[in-house]
Amino acid sequence: MSRRVLVTNDDGIRSPGLSALVEQLRRDFEVVVVAPEREQSAVGHSITLHKPLRMQPVRLEGMDVEAYETNGTPADCVVLGAVRAGSRPDLVVSGINAGANLGEELFYSGTVSAAVEAAIQGLPAFAVSVASRDDPLYEPAARLARRLAQAVLALGMPTGSLLNVNLPNLPEEELGALVITRLGRRSYSNQIEERRDPGGRPYFWFTGEPEEVDSGPGTGSGAVAEGRISVTPVHTDLSDYALIERLRDEEGGLAARLLEAEGDGR
Ligand code: MN
């Protein structure tokens, strides 16, 4: 029996990255697409609660797959795809995103949030991004995604885990090895441009560029900068285990500090 793969993204159902992905996956899998009708980049894990959520079947040009477009977010699409669109998928693949999703970008990324939602729904999942917003090469990423889908289904994934995959924007023959990475840190400088609307009121644009805070050994950013394919295992458990240990400490922990503060306040 053919296994069912739910495909979504945050660049919109008509984005070439999604087409390239579907084109490869449908060779091995029964593919169902549930994706936003328009771009939802950087919406993070938001879900739709304050307006009607619509989902309607669409024909994807040149592709004979079951597809639905929604007015929702990538996370909405996964919930709809897992619960409403036919039978439950065996795997969720999100992408292929135009632009890297590395470090703290995960917290903003609609692409990765879709995979996180899949993990919450108890489904194995991975997100795929190509590290270029301009002219991303989707074909190598799509071919990798197809092989990765087979591998992930064979390996199985622990509940709550997902893979965040980033490729440098290189032709297949120039791509380096696939490496398992840690998140590293890549955040945005807080550059805000202020302008005036015709009524003279100020409005703002975030114009910051990503800054590599930690792209050292073992990070996704480091791997992609070196031309390699980064696969970062991510878990929905965001607990800071090192800090838990520190704050639980009898002497120097949080309870002790609170007692001290109480003493000072008298
Ligand atoms: Mn995007």
Coordinates of C-alpha atoms and ligand atoms in Angstrom, one line a residue:
M1 CA 0.0 0.0 0.0
S2 CA 1.3 3.4 -1.0
R3 CA 2.0 5.7 1.9
R4 CA 0.4 9.0 2.2
V5 CA 2.4 12.2 2.5
L6 CA 0.9 15.6 3.4
V7 CA 2.7 18.5 1.7
T8 CA 2.4 22.1 2.9
N9 CA 4.4 25.3 2.9
D10 CA 4.4 28.9 3.8
D11 CA 5.2 30.4 0.4
G12 CA 1.7 29.6 -0.9
I13 CA 0.2 26.7 -2.8
R14 CA 1.3 28.1 -6.2
S15 CA 5.0 28.5 -5.2
P16 CA 7.5 26.7 -7.4
G17 CA 9.2 25.2 -4.3
L18 CA 6.0 23.3 -3.5
S19 CA 5.5 22.2 -7.1
A20 CA 9.1 20.8 -7.3
L21 CA 8.5 18.9 -4.0
V22 CA 5.2 17.4 -5.1
E23 CA 6.6 16.5 -8.4
Q24 CA 9.3 14.3 -6.7
L25 CA 7.2 12.9 -3.8
R26 CA 4.4 11.8 -6.0
R27 CA 6.7 9.3 -7.7
D28 CA 6.9 7.2 -4.5
F29 CA 3.9 8.4 -2.4
E30 CA 0.3 9.2 -2.4
V31 CA 0.5 13.0 -2.0
V32 CA -2.1 15.3 -0.6
V33 CA -1.4 19.0 -0.6
V34 CA -3.0 21.4 1.9
A35 CA -1.4 24.8 1.6
P36 CA -2.1 28.5 2.1
E37 CA -3.7 30.3 -0.9
R38 CA -1.1 33.0 -0.5
E39 CA 2.3 33.6 1.1
Q40 CA 2.4 33.1 4.9
S41 CA 6.2 33.5 5.4
A42 CA 7.2 34.4 9.0
V43 CA 3.7 33.8 10.5
G44 CA 5.3 31.3 12.9
H45 CA 3.0 28.9 14.6
S46 CA -0.1 31.1 14.5
I47 CA -3.5 29.4 14.0
T48 CA -6.8 30.8 12.8
L49 CA -9.4 31.3 15.6
H50 CA -11.0 34.7 14.8
K51 CA -12.3 34.2 11.3
P52 CA -13.8 31.3 9.3
L53 CA -11.2 28.9 8.1
R54 CA -11.8 27.8 4.5
M55 CA -10.5 24.9 2.6
Q56 CA -11.3 24.1 -1.0
P57 CA -10.1 21.5 -3.5
V58 CA -7.9 22.9 -6.3
R59 CA -6.2 21.5 -9.3
L60 CA -2.4 21.9 -9.4
E61 CA -1.4 22.5 -12.9
G62 CA 0.3 19.4 -14.5
M63 CA 0.1 17.4 -11.3
D64 CA -2.5 14.7 -10.7
V65 CA -2.6 15.0 -6.9
E66 CA -5.3 15.7 -4.3
A67 CA -4.9 19.4 -3.3
Y68 CA -6.6 21.9 -1.1
E69 CA -6.0 25.6 -0.7
T70 CA -6.8 27.3 2.6
N71 CA -7.1 30.9 3.9
G72 CA -5.2 29.7 6.9
T73 CA -1.6 29.5 8.2
P74 CA 0.8 26.6 7.6
A75 CA 0.0 25.2 11.1
D76 CA -3.7 25.4 10.2
C77 CA -3.0 23.4 7.0
V78 CA -1.4 20.6 8.9
V79 CA -4.3 20.3 11.4
L80 CA -6.7 20.3 8.4
G81 CA -4.6 17.8 6.5
A82 CA -4.1 15.5 9.5
V83 CA -7.8 15.6 10.5
R84 CA -10.0 16.6 7.6
A85 CA -8.4 16.0 4.2
G86 CA -9.1 12.3 3.5
S87 CA -7.2 9.8 5.6
R88 CA -4.4 10.6 8.1
P89 CA -1.0 11.0 6.5
D90 CA 2.0 8.9 7.3
L91 CA 4.4 11.8 7.0
V92 CA 4.3 15.6 6.7
V93 CA 6.8 17.5 4.5
S94 CA 6.8 21.3 4.5
G95 CA 8.5 23.4 1.8
I96 CA 10.5 23.8 -0.2
N97 CA 11.0 27.3 1.3
A98 CA 12.7 30.1 -0.6
G99 CA 15.3 31.1 2.1
A100 CA 17.1 29.4 4.9
N101 CA 15.5 28.6 8.2
L102 CA 18.3 28.5 10.7
G103 CA 18.9 29.3 14.3
E104 CA 16.2 31.6 15.8
E105 CA 14.5 31.8 12.5
L106 CA 12.7 28.7 13.5
F107 CA 10.5 30.7 15.8
Y108 CA 9.3 32.9 13.0
S109 CA 9.2 30.3 10.2
G110 CA 5.8 29.2 8.9
T111 CA 7.7 26.4 7.0
V112 CA 9.2 24.9 10.2
S113 CA 6.0 25.6 12.3
A114 CA 4.1 23.3 9.9
A115 CA 6.5 20.5 10.7
V116 CA 6.3 21.4 14.4
E117 CA 2.5 21.1 14.2
A118 CA 2.9 17.7 12.6
A119 CA 5.1 16.6 15.5
I120 CA 2.4 17.9 17.9
Q121 CA -0.2 15.9 16.0
G122 CA 2.0 12.8 16.4
L123 CA 3.1 12.6 12.8
P124 CA 6.7 12.3 11.5
A125 CA 7.7 15.4 9.7
F126 CA 10.5 17.4 8.1
A127 CA 10.8 21.0 6.8
V128 CA 13.0 21.8 3.7
S129 CA 14.5 25.2 2.9
V130 CA 17.0 26.4 0.3
A131 CA 19.3 29.1 1.5
S132 CA 18.4 31.7 -1.0
R133 CA 15.4 34.0 -1.5
D134 CA 16.6 34.9 -5.0
D135 CA 16.5 32.1 -7.7
P136 CA 16.6 29.2 -5.3
L137 CA 17.5 25.9 -6.9
Y138 CA 14.6 23.6 -5.9
E139 CA 15.4 20.5 -7.9
P140 CA 18.3 19.2 -5.7
A141 CA 16.2 19.9 -2.6
A142 CA 13.2 18.1 -4.0
R143 CA 15.2 15.0 -5.0
L144 CA 16.7 15.0 -1.5
A145 CA 13.3 15.3 0.1
R146 CA 12.0 12.2 -1.8
R147 CA 14.9 10.1 -0.5
L148 CA 14.6 11.6 3.0
A149 CA 10.9 10.8 3.1
Q150 CA 11.7 7.1 2.5
A151 CA 14.5 7.2 5.1
V152 CA 12.3 9.0 7.7
L153 CA 9.5 6.5 7.2
A154 CA 11.9 3.6 7.5
L155 CA 13.6 5.0 10.6
G156 CA 10.5 6.3 12.4
M157 CA 10.5 9.4 14.5
P158 CA 10.1 9.8 18.2
T159 CA 6.9 11.6 19.2
G160 CA 7.4 15.3 19.3
S161 CA 10.5 15.3 17.0
L162 CA 11.0 16.7 13.6
L163 CA 13.8 17.4 11.2
N164 CA 14.7 20.9 9.9
V165 CA 16.6 20.6 6.6
N166 CA 18.5 23.4 4.9
L167 CA 20.4 23.2 1.7
P168 CA 22.9 25.7 0.3
N169 CA 21.7 27.1 -3.0
L170 CA 24.0 24.9 -5.2
P171 CA 23.5 22.6 -8.1
E172 CA 23.4 18.9 -7.1
E173 CA 27.0 18.1 -8.2
E174 CA 28.3 20.9 -6.0
L175 CA 26.3 20.0 -2.9
G176 CA 28.5 18.8 0.0
A177 CA 27.6 15.9 2.4
L178 CA 24.6 15.8 4.5
V179 CA 25.4 16.5 8.2
I180 CA 23.4 16.2 11.4
T181 CA 23.6 19.6 13.0
R182 CA 22.4 21.6 16.1
L183 CA 20.4 24.7 15.8
G184 CA 23.1 27.3 16.4
R185 CA 22.0 30.9 16.7
R186 CA 21.1 33.2 13.9
S187 CA 19.0 36.2 14.8
Y188 CA 18.0 39.5 13.3
S189 CA 19.4 42.9 14.1
N190 CA 16.7 45.1 15.4
Q191 CA 16.7 47.5 12.5
I192 CA 13.5 49.4 12.2
E193 CA 12.9 51.9 9.5
E194 CA 10.3 54.6 10.3
R195 CA 8.4 56.2 7.5
R196 CA 5.4 58.5 7.2
D197 CA 2.0 57.6 5.7
P198 CA 0.2 60.3 3.6
G199 CA -1.6 61.4 6.8
G200 CA 1.7 62.1 8.5
R201 CA 1.5 59.2 10.9
P202 CA 4.6 57.0 11.4
Y203 CA 4.7 53.4 10.2
F204 CA 7.5 50.9 10.5
W205 CA 9.4 48.3 8.5
F206 CA 11.7 45.6 10.0
T207 CA 14.7 45.8 7.7
G208 CA 17.3 43.8 9.8
E209 CA 19.5 41.2 8.2
P210 CA 20.2 37.9 9.8
E211 CA 23.3 37.9 12.0
E212 CA 25.2 34.7 12.8
V213 CA 25.4 34.7 16.6
D214 CA 26.6 31.1 16.7
S215 CA 27.5 29.4 13.4
G216 CA 30.3 27.5 14.9
P217 CA 31.2 23.7 14.7
G218 CA 28.1 21.5 14.4
T219 CA 25.6 24.3 13.6
G220 CA 23.2 24.4 10.7
S221 CA 24.5 27.8 9.6
G222 CA 28.0 26.6 9.7
A223 CA 27.2 23.5 7.5
V224 CA 25.2 25.5 5.0
A225 CA 28.0 28.1 4.8
E226 CA 30.4 25.3 3.9
G227 CA 28.1 24.1 1.2
R228 CA 26.8 21.1 3.1
I229 CA 23.2 19.9 3.7
S230 CA 22.1 20.6 7.2
V231 CA 19.6 18.3 9.0
T232 CA 18.8 19.5 12.5
P233 CA 16.7 17.3 14.7
V234 CA 14.3 19.5 16.7
H235 CA 11.9 18.7 19.6
T236 CA 8.7 20.3 20.7
D237 CA 10.0 20.1 24.3
L238 CA 11.7 23.5 24.6
S239 CA 12.6 23.0 28.2
D240 CA 16.0 24.4 29.1
Y241 CA 17.4 21.4 31.0
A242 CA 20.6 23.1 32.1
L243 CA 18.6 26.0 33.6
I244 CA 16.2 23.6 35.3
E245 CA 19.1 22.0 37.1
R246 CA 20.5 25.4 38.1
L247 CA 17.2 26.8 39.3
R248 CA 16.4 23.6 41.3
D249 CA 19.7 23.9 43.2
E250 CA 18.9 24.0 47.0
E251 CA 21.5 26.7 47.7
G252 CA 21.8 28.9 44.6
G253 CA 18.5 28.1 42.9
L254 CA 15.4 30.1 42.4
A255 CA 13.7 29.2 45.7
A256 CA 16.8 30.3 47.6
R257 CA 16.9 33.6 45.7
L258 CA 13.2 34.2 46.4
L259 CA 13.8 33.6 50.1
E260 CA 16.7 36.1 50.0
A261 CA 14.6 38.7 48.2
E262 CA 11.9 38.2 50.7
G263 CA 14.4 38.8 53.5
D264 CA 15.7 42.0 51.8
G265 CA 12.2 43.3 51.3
R266 CA 11.5 43.4 55.1
Ligands
MN1 MN 8.5 31.2 3.1

